[in-house]
Short mmCIF file of C-alpha atoms and ligand atoms in Angstrom, two decimals:
data_model
loop_
_atom_site.label_atom_id
_atom_site.label_comp_id
_atom_site.label_asym_id
_atom_site.label_seq_id
_atom_site.Cartn_x
_atom_site.Cartn_y
_atom_site.Cartn_z
CA MET N 1 -38.74 -54.12 -109.17
CA THR N 2 -36.05 -56.59 -110.26
CA GLY N 3 -32.56 -56.39 -111.71
CA THR N 4 -30.49 -53.26 -111.46
CA SER N 5 -33.64 -51.18 -110.97
CA THR N 6 -34.10 -52.81 -107.55
CA SER N 7 -34.38 -50.02 -105.02
CA VAL N 8 -31.96 -50.23 -102.11
CA VAL N 9 -31.89 -48.18 -98.94
CA ILE N 10 -28.68 -48.35 -96.95
CA VAL N 11 -28.93 -47.22 -93.33
CA GLY N 12 -25.60 -45.78 -92.20
CA ALA N 13 -23.10 -43.60 -94.03
CA GLY N 14 -19.92 -44.91 -92.46
CA PHE N 15 -17.35 -47.15 -94.10
CA GLY N 16 -19.94 -49.95 -94.49
CA GLY N 17 -22.67 -47.87 -96.08
CA ILE N 18 -20.26 -46.13 -98.43
CA ALA N 19 -18.68 -49.46 -99.44
CA ALA N 20 -22.10 -50.95 -100.23
CA ALA N 21 -23.24 -47.91 -102.18
CA ILE N 22 -20.07 -47.90 -104.29
CA GLU N 23 -20.33 -51.63 -104.97
CA LEU N 24 -23.96 -51.33 -106.07
CA ARG N 25 -23.59 -48.17 -108.12
CA THR N 26 -20.48 -49.35 -109.96
CA ASN N 27 -22.38 -52.52 -110.88
CA GLY N 28 -25.30 -50.72 -112.41
CA PHE N 29 -27.77 -50.44 -109.54
CA THR N 30 -29.24 -46.99 -109.99
CA ASP N 31 -31.77 -46.67 -107.18
CA VAL N 32 -29.56 -46.46 -104.09
CA THR N 33 -30.18 -44.19 -101.10
CA ILE N 34 -28.02 -43.88 -97.99
CA ILE N 35 -29.73 -42.61 -94.84
CA ASP N 36 -27.90 -41.49 -91.73
CA ALA N 37 -28.94 -39.90 -88.44
CA ALA N 38 -25.76 -37.80 -88.50
CA PRO N 39 -25.30 -34.61 -90.52
CA GLY N 40 -23.05 -36.36 -93.02
CA ILE N 41 -20.73 -39.14 -94.07
CA GLY N 42 -18.37 -40.73 -91.57
CA GLY N 43 -20.12 -43.03 -89.10
CA THR N 44 -17.80 -43.82 -86.23
CA TRP N 45 -15.18 -41.47 -87.68
CA LEU N 46 -17.61 -38.58 -87.52
CA HIS N 47 -18.62 -39.25 -83.90
CA ASN N 48 -15.28 -40.21 -82.35
CA THR N 49 -13.30 -37.00 -82.26
CA TYR N 50 -11.59 -37.48 -78.90
CA PRO N 51 -7.98 -36.26 -78.62
CA GLY N 52 -5.63 -38.82 -80.16
CA ALA N 53 -8.41 -40.63 -82.07
CA ALA N 54 -6.82 -42.70 -84.81
CA CYS N 55 -7.36 -46.09 -86.38
CA ASP N 56 -5.50 -48.87 -84.64
CA VAL N 57 -5.12 -50.91 -87.81
CA PRO N 58 -2.47 -49.46 -90.15
CA SER N 59 -3.99 -47.21 -92.79
CA HIS N 60 -2.58 -49.12 -95.73
CA LEU N 61 -4.96 -51.89 -94.67
CA TYR N 62 -7.60 -49.76 -92.96
CA SER N 63 -8.69 -48.36 -96.33
CA PHE N 64 -10.59 -49.65 -99.36
CA SER N 65 -8.68 -52.04 -101.62
CA PHE N 66 -10.03 -50.13 -104.63
CA ALA N 67 -9.10 -46.69 -103.29
CA GLN N 68 -5.57 -46.98 -102.01
CA ARG N 69 -3.81 -43.80 -100.89
CA ARG N 70 -0.11 -43.25 -100.96
CA THR N 71 -0.31 -40.12 -98.86
CA TRP N 72 -1.10 -41.36 -95.35
CA SER N 73 0.76 -39.24 -92.83
CA ARG N 74 1.41 -42.02 -90.30
CA LEU N 75 1.13 -45.75 -89.81
CA CYS N 76 -2.27 -45.28 -88.17
CA SER N 77 -3.94 -42.14 -89.45
CA PRO N 78 -5.60 -39.64 -87.15
CA GLN N 79 -9.41 -39.35 -87.24
CA PRO N 80 -9.57 -36.16 -89.40
CA GLU N 81 -7.46 -37.81 -92.10
CA ILE N 82 -9.66 -40.94 -92.12
CA LEU N 83 -12.84 -38.88 -92.27
CA GLU N 84 -11.42 -36.83 -95.13
CA TYR N 85 -10.44 -40.05 -96.92
CA LEU N 86 -13.93 -41.55 -96.60
CA ARG N 87 -15.58 -38.35 -97.77
CA GLY N 88 -13.12 -38.13 -100.66
CA VAL N 89 -13.76 -41.72 -101.78
CA ALA N 90 -17.53 -41.18 -101.57
CA ARG N 91 -17.19 -38.12 -103.82
CA GLU N 92 -14.77 -39.85 -106.21
CA TYR N 93 -17.18 -42.78 -106.69
CA GLY N 94 -20.25 -40.59 -107.01
CA VAL N 95 -22.11 -41.75 -103.90
CA ALA N 96 -21.72 -38.69 -101.67
CA ASP N 97 -24.89 -37.17 -103.12
CA LEU N 98 -26.91 -40.30 -102.31
CA VAL N 99 -26.77 -39.50 -98.61
CA VAL N 100 -29.91 -38.28 -96.84
CA PRO N 101 -28.45 -36.79 -93.64
CA ASP N 102 -30.04 -35.92 -90.29
CA THR N 103 -32.55 -38.74 -90.67
CA ARG N 104 -32.90 -41.21 -87.85
CA ILE N 105 -34.67 -44.37 -88.99
CA VAL N 106 -36.68 -45.84 -86.13
CA SER N 107 -38.45 -48.70 -87.87
CA CYS N 108 -38.24 -50.94 -90.93
CA VAL N 109 -41.32 -53.01 -91.77
CA ARG N 110 -41.90 -55.56 -94.53
CA GLU N 111 -45.46 -56.86 -94.76
CA SER N 112 -44.90 -59.72 -97.21
CA ALA N 113 -41.96 -61.81 -98.34
CA GLY N 114 -42.15 -60.56 -101.90
CA GLY N 115 -43.14 -57.00 -101.00
CA ALA N 116 -41.09 -53.97 -100.08
CA TRP N 117 -39.63 -52.45 -96.92
CA THR N 118 -41.06 -49.30 -95.41
CA LEU N 119 -38.62 -47.32 -93.33
CA THR N 120 -39.87 -44.64 -90.98
CA ALA N 121 -37.78 -41.79 -89.58
CA ASP N 122 -38.30 -40.28 -86.13
CA ASP N 123 -39.87 -37.18 -87.71
CA GLY N 124 -42.49 -39.32 -89.50
CA ARG N 125 -40.94 -39.31 -93.00
CA THR N 126 -41.12 -42.67 -94.76
CA PHE N 127 -38.99 -44.36 -97.41
CA THR N 128 -39.73 -47.53 -99.33
CA ALA N 129 -37.23 -49.93 -100.81
CA ASP N 130 -37.07 -53.45 -102.21
CA VAL N 131 -33.93 -54.12 -100.21
CA VAL N 132 -32.55 -52.75 -96.95
CA VAL N 133 -28.88 -52.84 -96.05
CA VAL N 134 -28.28 -52.09 -92.37
CA ALA N 135 -24.84 -50.56 -92.05
CA THR N 136 -25.09 -49.03 -88.59
CA GLY N 137 -22.16 -51.00 -87.20
CA GLN N 138 -21.58 -52.68 -83.87
CA LEU N 139 -20.09 -49.67 -82.13
CA ASN N 140 -22.62 -46.91 -82.63
CA ARG N 141 -24.29 -46.72 -79.23
CA PRO N 142 -22.07 -45.28 -76.50
CA SER N 143 -22.49 -47.15 -73.26
CA VAL N 144 -22.31 -45.66 -69.78
CA PRO N 145 -22.52 -48.21 -66.94
CA PRO N 146 -25.49 -47.88 -64.57
CA ILE N 147 -23.47 -46.69 -61.58
CA PRO N 148 -25.74 -45.31 -58.85
CA GLY N 149 -25.79 -41.58 -58.19
CA ARG N 150 -24.67 -40.49 -61.66
CA GLU N 151 -27.38 -37.83 -61.89
CA SER N 152 -26.12 -36.28 -58.64
CA PHE N 153 -22.68 -35.38 -60.05
CA ALA N 154 -22.12 -31.65 -59.69
CA GLY N 155 -19.46 -31.41 -62.41
CA HIS N 156 -19.51 -32.06 -66.16
CA GLU N 157 -19.53 -35.50 -67.78
CA PHE N 158 -19.42 -36.88 -71.31
CA HIS N 159 -18.66 -40.10 -73.22
CA SER N 160 -15.46 -40.41 -75.24
CA ALA N 161 -17.49 -41.05 -78.41
CA ARG N 162 -19.28 -37.71 -77.91
CA TRP N 163 -16.30 -35.63 -76.81
CA ASP N 164 -17.24 -32.19 -75.54
CA HIS N 165 -14.64 -29.98 -77.18
CA ASP N 166 -16.18 -26.89 -75.60
CA HIS N 167 -15.28 -28.16 -72.16
CA GLU N 168 -11.73 -26.99 -71.42
CA LEU N 169 -9.77 -29.71 -69.58
CA ARG N 170 -6.68 -27.64 -68.87
CA GLY N 171 -6.11 -27.35 -65.13
CA ARG N 172 -9.08 -29.53 -64.22
CA ARG N 173 -9.42 -32.59 -62.01
CA VAL N 174 -10.65 -35.28 -64.35
CA ALA N 175 -11.87 -38.84 -63.86
CA VAL N 176 -11.63 -41.28 -66.75
CA VAL N 177 -13.63 -44.47 -66.37
CA GLY N 178 -12.52 -47.35 -68.61
CA THR N 179 -9.19 -48.31 -70.09
CA GLY N 180 -10.14 -49.80 -73.48
CA ALA N 181 -8.95 -48.93 -76.98
CA SER N 182 -10.43 -45.41 -76.84
CA ALA N 183 -9.08 -44.42 -73.40
CA VAL N 184 -5.65 -45.75 -74.33
CA GLN N 185 -5.58 -43.22 -77.15
CA PHE N 186 -6.90 -40.16 -75.31
CA VAL N 187 -5.35 -40.60 -71.85
CA PRO N 188 -1.77 -39.79 -73.02
CA GLU N 189 -3.16 -36.74 -74.89
CA ILE N 190 -5.03 -35.19 -71.96
CA ALA N 191 -2.73 -36.24 -69.10
CA PRO N 192 -0.20 -33.41 -69.64
CA GLU N 193 -3.00 -30.83 -69.70
CA VAL N 194 -5.12 -31.67 -66.72
CA GLU N 195 -4.25 -30.85 -63.14
CA HIS N 196 -5.09 -34.36 -61.95
CA LEU N 197 -6.29 -37.46 -63.75
CA ALA N 198 -7.99 -40.24 -61.79
CA LEU N 199 -8.11 -43.26 -64.06
CA PHE N 200 -10.46 -46.10 -63.14
CA GLN N 201 -9.53 -49.48 -64.52
CA ARG N 202 -11.60 -52.64 -64.29
CA SER N 203 -9.22 -54.81 -66.35
CA GLY N 204 -5.67 -54.26 -67.55
CA ASN N 205 -4.67 -54.70 -71.19
CA TRP N 206 -1.95 -56.50 -73.09
CA PHE N 207 0.12 -53.96 -74.99
CA LEU N 208 2.47 -54.04 -77.95
CA PRO N 209 4.58 -51.05 -79.00
CA ARG N 210 3.43 -48.36 -81.40
CA ARG N 211 4.85 -44.87 -81.55
CA ASN N 212 2.75 -43.82 -84.54
CA ARG N 213 4.98 -40.85 -85.32
CA PRO N 214 4.52 -39.05 -88.65
CA PHE N 215 6.20 -41.00 -91.47
CA PRO N 216 9.61 -39.58 -92.37
CA ARG N 217 9.84 -37.80 -95.69
CA TRP N 218 11.95 -40.50 -97.34
CA TRP N 219 9.35 -43.17 -96.50
CA LYS N 220 6.47 -41.10 -97.79
CA ALA N 221 8.41 -40.53 -101.02
CA ALA N 222 9.24 -44.24 -101.28
CA ILE N 223 5.57 -45.25 -100.86
CA ARG N 224 4.61 -42.69 -103.43
CA TYR N 225 7.15 -43.39 -106.11
CA VAL N 226 8.50 -46.94 -105.71
CA PRO N 227 6.33 -49.20 -107.87
CA GLY N 228 4.74 -52.03 -105.96
CA LEU N 229 5.83 -50.81 -102.52
CA GLN N 230 2.31 -49.81 -101.49
CA ARG N 231 0.95 -53.20 -102.55
CA TRP N 232 3.74 -55.01 -100.71
CA ARG N 233 3.10 -52.94 -97.61
CA ARG N 234 -0.59 -53.79 -97.59
CA ARG N 235 0.24 -57.47 -98.07
CA PHE N 236 2.75 -57.35 -95.20
CA ILE N 237 0.27 -55.70 -92.84
CA THR N 238 -2.40 -58.23 -93.84
CA GLU N 239 -0.11 -61.12 -92.92
CA TYR N 240 0.90 -59.39 -89.68
CA CYS N 241 -2.77 -59.06 -88.73
CA GLU N 242 -3.45 -62.68 -89.64
CA ALA N 243 -0.55 -63.61 -87.33
CA LEU N 244 -2.34 -61.84 -84.45
CA THR N 245 -5.40 -64.00 -85.14
CA LEU N 246 -3.12 -67.05 -85.23
CA MET N 247 -1.96 -66.17 -81.70
CA ILE N 248 -5.54 -65.68 -80.52
CA ARG N 249 -6.61 -68.98 -82.04
CA HIS N 250 -3.71 -70.85 -80.43
CA PRO N 251 -3.32 -69.38 -76.95
CA GLY N 252 -1.36 -72.34 -75.59
CA THR N 253 1.41 -72.13 -78.17
CA LEU N 254 1.74 -69.08 -80.43
CA GLY N 255 -0.29 -67.02 -77.96
CA ARG N 256 2.45 -67.60 -75.42
CA ALA N 257 4.97 -66.07 -77.83
CA GLY N 258 2.73 -63.02 -78.16
CA ARG N 259 2.37 -62.81 -74.41
CA LEU N 260 6.13 -62.94 -74.02
CA LEU N 261 6.63 -60.10 -76.50
CA SER N 262 4.02 -58.06 -74.70
CA THR N 263 5.51 -58.86 -71.29
CA VAL N 264 8.99 -57.71 -72.34
CA PHE N 265 7.56 -54.49 -73.76
CA MET N 266 5.29 -53.78 -70.79
CA ARG N 267 8.02 -54.42 -68.24
CA SER N 268 10.33 -52.05 -70.10
CA GLN N 269 7.65 -49.37 -69.95
CA LEU N 270 6.26 -49.94 -66.46
CA ARG N 271 9.16 -48.95 -64.21
CA ASP N 272 6.96 -48.18 -61.21
CA PRO N 273 6.26 -51.54 -59.50
CA GLU N 274 2.99 -50.36 -57.96
CA VAL N 275 1.59 -49.11 -61.28
CA ARG N 276 2.92 -52.26 -62.96
CA ARG N 277 1.05 -54.47 -60.51
CA LYS N 278 -2.16 -52.56 -61.02
CA ALA N 279 -1.97 -52.25 -64.80
CA TRP N 280 -1.05 -55.89 -65.44
CA PRO N 281 -3.80 -57.92 -67.15
CA ASP N 282 -5.02 -61.09 -65.47
CA TYR N 283 -6.41 -62.88 -68.52
CA THR N 284 -5.14 -64.78 -71.54
CA PHE N 285 -3.24 -62.76 -74.15
CA GLY N 286 -5.65 -61.90 -76.99
CA CYS N 287 -8.89 -62.55 -75.10
CA LYS N 288 -9.66 -58.84 -75.25
CA ARG N 289 -8.34 -56.49 -77.91
CA ILE N 290 -4.53 -56.32 -77.90
CA LEU N 291 -3.65 -52.64 -77.68
CA PHE N 292 -0.83 -50.92 -79.52
CA SER N 293 0.63 -47.88 -77.78
CA SER N 294 4.04 -46.73 -76.64
CA TRP N 295 2.51 -43.71 -74.86
CA TYR N 296 -0.22 -45.02 -72.61
CA LEU N 297 1.78 -46.91 -69.95
CA PRO N 298 4.29 -44.04 -69.47
CA ALA N 299 1.32 -41.69 -68.99
CA LEU N 300 0.13 -43.84 -66.06
CA GLN N 301 3.38 -43.07 -64.26
CA ARG N 302 3.04 -39.30 -64.44
CA GLU N 303 2.92 -37.39 -61.15
CA ASN N 304 -0.58 -36.09 -61.87
CA VAL N 305 -2.08 -39.45 -62.88
CA GLU N 306 -3.45 -41.98 -60.45
CA LEU N 307 -4.50 -45.45 -61.58
CA THR N 308 -7.27 -46.91 -59.44
CA THR N 309 -8.37 -50.52 -59.63
CA GLU N 310 -10.87 -50.34 -56.78
CA LYS N 311 -14.43 -50.93 -57.98
CA ILE N 312 -16.53 -47.81 -58.46
CA THR N 313 -19.54 -48.04 -56.15
CA GLU N 314 -21.18 -44.68 -56.58
CA ILE N 315 -21.05 -41.29 -58.22
CA VAL N 316 -21.47 -38.48 -55.71
CA PRO N 317 -21.75 -34.71 -56.29
CA GLU N 318 -17.99 -34.28 -55.62
CA GLY N 319 -16.83 -37.15 -57.82
CA VAL N 320 -16.33 -40.90 -57.83
CA ARG N 321 -16.58 -43.14 -54.79
CA THR N 322 -14.80 -46.48 -54.74
CA ALA N 323 -15.29 -49.70 -52.75
CA ASP N 324 -12.55 -48.74 -50.28
CA GLY N 325 -14.79 -45.84 -49.19
CA ARG N 326 -12.61 -43.18 -50.81
CA THR N 327 -14.11 -40.25 -52.68
CA HIS N 328 -12.05 -39.15 -55.67
CA GLU N 329 -12.91 -35.48 -56.04
CA VAL N 330 -13.18 -34.40 -59.67
CA ASP N 331 -14.96 -31.76 -61.70
CA THR N 332 -15.18 -33.76 -64.94
CA ILE N 333 -15.97 -37.41 -65.66
CA ILE N 334 -15.10 -38.89 -69.06
CA TRP N 335 -16.73 -42.23 -69.78
CA GLY N 336 -14.34 -44.36 -71.83
CA THR N 337 -16.68 -47.28 -71.28
CA GLY N 338 -17.23 -48.40 -74.86
CA PHE N 339 -20.38 -49.31 -76.69
CA ALA N 340 -23.51 -51.44 -76.32
CA ALA N 341 -22.28 -53.89 -78.92
CA THR N 342 -23.90 -57.17 -77.95
CA ASP N 343 -27.38 -56.61 -76.62
CA PHE N 344 -28.99 -55.48 -79.85
CA MET N 345 -27.10 -54.06 -82.72
CA PHE N 346 -29.70 -51.90 -84.35
CA PRO N 347 -30.84 -48.51 -83.16
CA MET N 348 -34.22 -49.29 -84.83
CA GLU N 349 -37.05 -51.81 -84.79
CA ILE N 350 -37.08 -54.29 -87.65
CA THR N 351 -40.27 -56.21 -88.43
CA GLY N 352 -40.49 -58.90 -91.07
CA PRO N 353 -43.54 -60.56 -92.70
CA GLY N 354 -46.12 -61.82 -90.19
CA GLY N 355 -45.06 -59.21 -87.63
CA ARG N 356 -41.85 -61.07 -86.81
CA SER N 357 -39.59 -58.82 -84.77
CA LEU N 358 -35.83 -59.04 -85.15
CA ALA N 359 -35.41 -57.93 -81.52
CA ASP N 360 -37.46 -60.97 -80.43
CA GLU N 361 -35.68 -63.23 -82.86
CA TRP N 362 -32.39 -62.14 -81.32
CA SER N 363 -33.54 -62.01 -77.70
CA ALA N 364 -31.14 -64.85 -76.92
CA GLY N 365 -28.31 -63.12 -78.79
CA PRO N 366 -27.85 -62.01 -82.40
CA HIS N 367 -26.93 -64.47 -85.14
CA ALA N 368 -26.99 -64.30 -88.93
CA HIS N 369 -25.72 -66.34 -91.84
CA LEU N 370 -22.21 -65.04 -92.58
CA GLY N 371 -23.17 -62.14 -90.29
CA MET N 372 -25.48 -60.79 -92.99
CA THR N 373 -28.78 -62.61 -93.54
CA VAL N 374 -31.50 -63.71 -91.10
CA PRO N 375 -34.37 -66.16 -91.76
CA GLY N 376 -37.76 -64.46 -91.70
CA PHE N 377 -36.36 -61.13 -92.92
CA PRO N 378 -36.29 -61.23 -96.72
CA SER N 379 -34.06 -58.81 -98.60
CA LEU N 380 -32.49 -57.51 -95.42
CA PHE N 381 -28.71 -57.50 -95.23
CA VAL N 382 -26.59 -56.53 -92.27
CA LEU N 383 -23.07 -55.18 -92.71
CA TYR N 384 -20.67 -55.62 -89.76
CA GLY N 385 -23.38 -57.82 -88.29
CA PRO N 386 -23.14 -60.61 -85.72
CA ASN N 387 -19.80 -62.41 -85.60
CA THR N 388 -18.04 -60.25 -88.17
CA ASN N 389 -15.92 -58.12 -85.87
CA THR N 390 -12.21 -58.74 -86.09
CA SER N 391 -9.64 -58.68 -83.30
CA GLY N 392 -6.67 -59.03 -85.58
CA GLY N 393 -7.66 -57.52 -88.90
CA SER N 394 -9.23 -54.66 -90.79
CA ILE N 395 -13.02 -54.35 -90.71
CA ILE N 396 -12.80 -52.61 -94.09
CA LEU N 397 -11.93 -55.92 -95.75
CA TYR N 398 -15.01 -57.51 -94.22
CA LEU N 399 -17.22 -54.61 -95.30
CA GLU N 400 -15.97 -54.87 -98.88
CA ALA N 401 -16.59 -58.64 -98.87
CA GLN N 402 -20.11 -58.09 -97.49
CA SER N 403 -20.85 -55.39 -100.08
CA ARG N 404 -19.79 -57.74 -102.90
CA TYR N 405 -21.96 -60.49 -101.41
CA VAL N 406 -25.01 -58.22 -101.24
CA ARG N 407 -24.45 -57.09 -104.81
CA LYS N 408 -24.18 -60.70 -106.04
CA ALA N 409 -27.31 -61.67 -104.12
CA LEU N 410 -29.24 -58.83 -105.74
CA GLN N 411 -27.93 -59.76 -109.18
CA GLU N 412 -29.12 -63.33 -108.56
CA MET N 413 -32.51 -62.01 -107.54
CA GLY N 414 -32.61 -60.07 -110.81
CA ARG N 415 -31.68 -63.13 -112.86
CA ARG N 416 -34.59 -65.03 -111.30
CA ALA N 417 -37.00 -62.10 -111.54
CA ALA N 418 -37.51 -62.51 -107.78
CA THR N 419 -38.67 -59.72 -105.50
CA GLY N 420 -37.27 -61.13 -102.27
CA ILE N 421 -34.33 -63.23 -101.12
CA GLU N 422 -34.30 -65.01 -97.77
CA VAL N 423 -31.78 -67.31 -96.15
CA ARG N 424 -33.09 -70.79 -95.27
CA THR N 425 -33.72 -71.34 -91.56
CA ASP N 426 -31.78 -74.62 -91.48
CA VAL N 427 -28.82 -73.09 -93.31
CA GLU N 428 -28.53 -70.19 -90.90
CA ALA N 429 -28.93 -72.42 -87.83
CA GLU N 430 -26.27 -74.80 -89.08
CA SER N 431 -23.82 -72.05 -90.04
CA ASP N 432 -24.27 -70.45 -86.60
CA ARG N 433 -23.65 -73.78 -84.88
CA GLU N 434 -20.52 -74.39 -86.94
CA LEU N 435 -19.28 -70.86 -86.36
CA GLN N 436 -19.69 -71.14 -82.59
CA GLU N 437 -17.76 -74.41 -82.60
CA ARG N 438 -14.81 -72.65 -84.18
CA PHE N 439 -14.30 -70.61 -81.02
CA ALA N 440 -13.44 -73.71 -79.00
CA GLY N 441 -9.96 -73.48 -77.51
CA THR N 442 -9.35 -69.89 -78.63
CA ALA N 443 -8.24 -67.04 -76.36
CA TRP N 444 -11.63 -65.31 -76.91
CA THR N 445 -13.32 -67.93 -74.71
CA ARG N 446 -10.95 -67.36 -71.81
CA CYS N 447 -12.27 -64.15 -70.28
CA ASP N 448 -15.31 -61.94 -70.15
CA SER N 449 -15.37 -59.21 -72.79
CA TRP N 450 -17.71 -57.08 -74.88
CA TYR N 451 -17.51 -59.79 -77.54
CA ARG N 452 -19.86 -61.96 -75.45
CA ASP N 453 -23.48 -61.64 -74.41
CA GLU N 454 -24.78 -62.38 -70.91
CA THR N 455 -24.89 -66.10 -71.66
CA GLY N 456 -21.22 -66.09 -72.62
CA ARG N 457 -21.87 -66.71 -76.34
CA ILE N 458 -19.44 -64.77 -78.51
CA VAL N 459 -21.71 -62.69 -80.71
CA THR N 460 -19.53 -59.97 -82.15
CA ASN N 461 -16.38 -61.66 -83.43
CA TRP N 462 -15.51 -63.75 -86.46
CA PRO N 463 -13.73 -66.87 -85.19
CA GLY N 464 -11.17 -67.12 -87.96
CA TYR N 465 -8.89 -65.30 -90.35
CA MET N 466 -9.73 -62.48 -92.73
CA ARG N 467 -8.91 -64.72 -95.70
CA GLN N 468 -11.46 -67.31 -94.52
CA TYR N 469 -14.22 -64.73 -94.34
CA LEU N 470 -13.32 -63.45 -97.81
CA ALA N 471 -13.36 -67.03 -99.16
CA GLU N 472 -16.67 -67.95 -97.49
CA THR N 473 -18.43 -64.84 -98.78
CA ALA N 474 -16.86 -64.81 -102.26
CA ASP N 475 -20.01 -66.25 -103.86
CA VAL N 476 -23.65 -66.53 -102.98
CA ASP N 477 -24.64 -70.19 -102.74
CA THR N 478 -28.12 -69.94 -104.21
CA ALA N 479 -29.14 -73.28 -102.63
CA GLU N 480 -28.89 -71.56 -99.25
CA TYR N 481 -31.63 -69.07 -100.15
CA VAL N 482 -35.31 -68.98 -100.98
CA PHE N 483 -36.26 -66.56 -103.74
CA HIS N 484 -39.70 -64.95 -103.32
CA ARG N 485 -41.93 -63.46 -105.96
P1 NAP C 1 -14.00 -50.95 -74.73
O1 NAP C 1 -12.85 -51.55 -75.39
O2 NAP C 1 -15.26 -51.73 -74.60
O3 NAP C 1 -13.52 -50.43 -73.33
C1 NAP C 1 -14.41 -50.04 -72.34
C2 NAP C 1 -13.65 -49.89 -71.05
O4 NAP C 1 -14.56 -49.51 -70.06
C3 NAP C 1 -13.02 -51.20 -70.60
O5 NAP C 1 -11.80 -50.90 -70.00
C4 NAP C 1 -14.04 -51.71 -69.60
O6 NAP C 1 -13.48 -52.58 -68.64
C5 NAP C 1 -14.45 -50.41 -68.98
N1 NAP C 1 -15.72 -50.49 -68.28
C6 NAP C 1 -16.91 -50.84 -68.77
N2 NAP C 1 -17.83 -50.79 -67.81
C7 NAP C 1 -17.20 -50.41 -66.66
C8 NAP C 1 -17.60 -50.19 -65.32
N3 NAP C 1 -18.86 -50.40 -64.94
N4 NAP C 1 -16.68 -49.80 -64.44
C9 NAP C 1 -15.39 -49.63 -64.82
N5 NAP C 1 -14.96 -49.82 -66.05
C10 NAP C 1 -15.85 -50.20 -66.97
O7 NAP C 1 -14.46 -49.58 -75.46
P2 NAP C 1 -13.60 -48.62 -76.35
O8 NAP C 1 -12.30 -48.35 -75.73
O9 NAP C 1 -14.43 -47.47 -76.74
O10 NAP C 1 -13.35 -49.52 -77.61
C11 NAP C 1 -14.38 -50.29 -78.19
C12 NAP C 1 -13.91 -50.89 -79.49
O11 NAP C 1 -13.90 -49.85 -80.44
C13 NAP C 1 -12.49 -51.43 -79.51
O12 NAP C 1 -12.36 -52.72 -79.03
C14 NAP C 1 -12.17 -51.33 -80.94
O13 NAP C 1 -12.71 -52.42 -81.66
C15 NAP C 1 -12.87 -50.07 -81.34
N6 NAP C 1 -11.96 -48.94 -81.27
C16 NAP C 1 -11.08 -48.80 -82.26
C17 NAP C 1 -10.22 -47.77 -82.23
C18 NAP C 1 -9.30 -47.59 -83.33
O14 NAP C 1 -9.37 -48.18 -84.38
N7 NAP C 1 -8.41 -46.75 -83.13
C19 NAP C 1 -10.19 -46.88 -81.20
C20 NAP C 1 -11.09 -47.02 -80.19
C21 NAP C 1 -11.98 -48.05 -80.24
P3 NAP C 1 -13.41 -54.16 -68.94
O15 NAP C 1 -12.26 -54.37 -69.89
O16 NAP C 1 -13.18 -54.76 -67.61
O17 NAP C 1 -14.72 -54.55 -69.53
#
């Protein structure tokens, strides 16, 4: 099929999938299906329900440009509010009913360049589509490190992205492993409840202040009624985020200013010299995600919280053993150890014409033209794909840009009566080379992080500013693609 009757299956009903579906439906594409393994819309915001879960990019920017809300309760909205927003937008734009829930796609196969994709679910159901949009995100597979003895633990354990709300933490001795963006949000929430919290840190973080209190009434009223204020606010936050990227891109100059700001703030918060020594990061400002919290560092200095920087060597029935030979006795372990973001982004097997496997193609690390298209895989688009994560911006902007790009590519296919669109091998190789060069000299290259694969190549992050990504994806350069019939 060509033109707006092209059939499209979108895998993933999070922000990316919903953005793509809205873009396609509002531009006349009628045959759009969204498939998700989860029971409904939400993606990461459905799975991450840990105490204190909130976006860490201000909501006026962490929201669709075409569906701005003037009713956000705080600077960074809590998870239930974001989930409600996404569901509301999906309903408003008529795509909520396109979702096929509880369906885990395990394989996508395309026999010929001009043919169609066949998607198979784990229960054997199949779907066919001219075009597949993979919108499963980079952060969908919780990761627990392979620490020996884990199966011997006598207590209860769970990952922060699959919080066990039935497990009462009040009065318990709890271990938290990991001190990334998720732990920094839930540790201050659970610390006052638990009897003892043993927090295991491998690396410290650079912090900047954020209280994230509910907006005062006068501010909510101002946002609601003062013409242009909402737009100005979004613009301001955009520029603020771009300034963070500026610091990351120039660690020797502007990055030092950021580090100074963070140092002043952290010193003011970390009164206990021992905790300060342990919590202090030992890498360049901006190399890992800069964290915003005014509550996390004070929580580390509570009587019932102990920060441990000794390496974990083993899990034993009674708890966590560290390299100094100590056993930290706990009855609950919470893994705040992030996601398998770099090894392979898809929870499914993707096979292109000639039996070409995307897993093989990416065995040396994922790469795609503009993070979206891969040679050898016609009419396959990835949203939030390789090198499109942002350290200093809102992923929603990227997802909107990608959705527009996909829509324009499909319109071009329609104009040419083509049944497949595929990026040229040389174009993708060259754009990947250029992209990697843009990391040179940036803070991202100065430490080990989840942005890099085992070889050290940065495979998750975009090397520049949001505005550059928007500019580079504004139009589809048809010379970069082969159109199949
Ligand atoms: P993360 O940032 O990858 O943090 C994982 C933590 O686990 C790190 O402290 C890591 O230490 C530690 N860790 C990993 N393996 C370990 C091991 N074997 N032993 C001890 N510690 C270990 O994961 P996350 O906190 O879930 O956040 C992931 C990303 O999700 C964020 O960067 C952000 O993009 C996103 N996120 C966003 C929000 C938001 O918008 N509010 C909230 C949460 C997460 P190292 O630093 O040494 O690797």
